[in-house]
Short mmCIF file of C-alpha atoms in Angstrom, two decimals:
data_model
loop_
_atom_site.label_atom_id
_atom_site.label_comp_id
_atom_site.label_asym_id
_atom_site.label_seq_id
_atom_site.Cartn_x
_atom_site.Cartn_y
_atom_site.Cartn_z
CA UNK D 1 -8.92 3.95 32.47
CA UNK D 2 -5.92 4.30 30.04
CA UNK D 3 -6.73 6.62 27.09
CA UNK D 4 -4.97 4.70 24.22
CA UNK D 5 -5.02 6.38 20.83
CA UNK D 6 -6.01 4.48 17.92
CA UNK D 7 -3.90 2.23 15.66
CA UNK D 8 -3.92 4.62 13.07
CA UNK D 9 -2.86 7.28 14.88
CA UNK D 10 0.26 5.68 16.44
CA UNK D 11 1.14 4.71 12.71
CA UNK D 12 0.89 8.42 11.47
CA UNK D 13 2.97 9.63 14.60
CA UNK D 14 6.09 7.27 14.13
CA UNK D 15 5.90 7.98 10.38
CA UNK D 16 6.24 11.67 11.15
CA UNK D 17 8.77 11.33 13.38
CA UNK D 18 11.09 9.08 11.50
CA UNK D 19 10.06 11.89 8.11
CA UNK D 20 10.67 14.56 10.70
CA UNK D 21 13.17 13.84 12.98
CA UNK D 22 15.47 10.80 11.89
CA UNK D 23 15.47 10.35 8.07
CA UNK D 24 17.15 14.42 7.97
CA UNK D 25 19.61 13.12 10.42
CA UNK D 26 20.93 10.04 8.22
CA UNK D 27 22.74 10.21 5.24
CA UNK D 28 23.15 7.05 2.79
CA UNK D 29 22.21 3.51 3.28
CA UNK D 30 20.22 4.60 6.57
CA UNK D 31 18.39 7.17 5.52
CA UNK D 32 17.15 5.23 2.39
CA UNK D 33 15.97 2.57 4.53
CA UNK D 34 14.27 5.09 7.02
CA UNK D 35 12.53 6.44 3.90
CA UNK D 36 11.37 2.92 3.06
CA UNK D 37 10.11 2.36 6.55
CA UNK D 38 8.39 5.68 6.37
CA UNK D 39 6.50 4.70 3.10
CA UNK D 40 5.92 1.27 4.85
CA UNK D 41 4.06 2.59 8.11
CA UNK D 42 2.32 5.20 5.48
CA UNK D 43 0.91 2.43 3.74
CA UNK D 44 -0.47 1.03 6.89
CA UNK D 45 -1.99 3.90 8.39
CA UNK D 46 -3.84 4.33 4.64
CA UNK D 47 -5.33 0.74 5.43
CA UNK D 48 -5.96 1.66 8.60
CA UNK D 49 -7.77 4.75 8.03
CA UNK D 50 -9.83 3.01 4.50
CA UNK D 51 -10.49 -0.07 6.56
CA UNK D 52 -12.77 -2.54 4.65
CA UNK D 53 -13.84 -0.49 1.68
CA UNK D 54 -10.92 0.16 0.05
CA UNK D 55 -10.40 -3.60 0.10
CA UNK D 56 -14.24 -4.19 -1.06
CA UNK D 57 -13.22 -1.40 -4.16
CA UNK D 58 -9.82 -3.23 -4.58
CA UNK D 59 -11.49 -6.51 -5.16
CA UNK D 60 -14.30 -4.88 -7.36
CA UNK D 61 -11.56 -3.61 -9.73
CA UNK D 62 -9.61 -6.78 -10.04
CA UNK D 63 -12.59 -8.42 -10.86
CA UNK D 64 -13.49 -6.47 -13.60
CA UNK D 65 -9.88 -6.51 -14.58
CA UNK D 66 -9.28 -10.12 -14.67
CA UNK D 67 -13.00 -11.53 -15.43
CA UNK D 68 -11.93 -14.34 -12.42
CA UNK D 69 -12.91 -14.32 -9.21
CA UNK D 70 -10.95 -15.07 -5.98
CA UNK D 71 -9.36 -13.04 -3.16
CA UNK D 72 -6.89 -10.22 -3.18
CA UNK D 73 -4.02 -12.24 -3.20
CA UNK D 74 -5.30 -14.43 -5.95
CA UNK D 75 -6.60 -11.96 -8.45
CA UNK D 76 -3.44 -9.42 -8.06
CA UNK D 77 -1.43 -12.82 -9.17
CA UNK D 78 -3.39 -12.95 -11.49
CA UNK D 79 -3.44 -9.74 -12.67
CA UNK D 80 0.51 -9.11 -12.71
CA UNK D 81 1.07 -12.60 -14.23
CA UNK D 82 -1.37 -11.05 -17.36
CA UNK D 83 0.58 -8.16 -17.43
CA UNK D 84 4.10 -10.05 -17.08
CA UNK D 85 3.52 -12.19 -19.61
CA UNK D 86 1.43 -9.57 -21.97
CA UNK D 87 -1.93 -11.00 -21.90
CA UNK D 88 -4.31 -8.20 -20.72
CA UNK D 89 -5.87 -5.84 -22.83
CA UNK D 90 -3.94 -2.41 -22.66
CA UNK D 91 -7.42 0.03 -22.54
CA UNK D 92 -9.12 -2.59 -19.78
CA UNK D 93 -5.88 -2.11 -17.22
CA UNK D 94 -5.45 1.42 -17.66
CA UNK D 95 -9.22 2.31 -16.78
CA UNK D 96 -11.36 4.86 -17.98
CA UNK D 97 -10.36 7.42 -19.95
#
């Protein structure tokens, strides 16, 4: 039996090493893009970790934000198409004070 560690894990251990080891080692165009990776697999092993909930809240919100219902996808369109275009109500976007 093969003791395989979790997606999340693997995530946070290649982000470290590019933070720890690589990125220092770069200069430039390279290390920018090692920082973007880094922020990329970050991102990842926060969806990872939240799983399904953050998602569920994430949906929640954007209802209540854009009074329309849908997916993800759809209502952050949505949303950011208000906001491009200045339709949304400043104090409802923001959130509580």
């Amino acid at each position: 039996m093969t003791n395989v560690p979790p997606a999340v894990e693997l995530v946070a251990a290649v982000a470290g090493f590019l933070e720890r080891e690589v990125q220092p080692a770069l200069d430039g165009r390279l290390s920018f893009h090692t920082k973007v990776a880094v922020n990329a697999l970050r991102i990842v092993e926060r969806e990872l970790a939240e799983g399904p909930a953050a998602a569920s809240v994430e949906l929640a919100r954007l209802r209540e934000l854009t009074g329309a219902d849908g997916d993800l996808h759809t209502l952050n369109t949505v949303l950011a198409e208000r906001i491009r275009t200045g339709d949304s109500c400043r104090s409802t976007i923001s959130g509580p004070a």
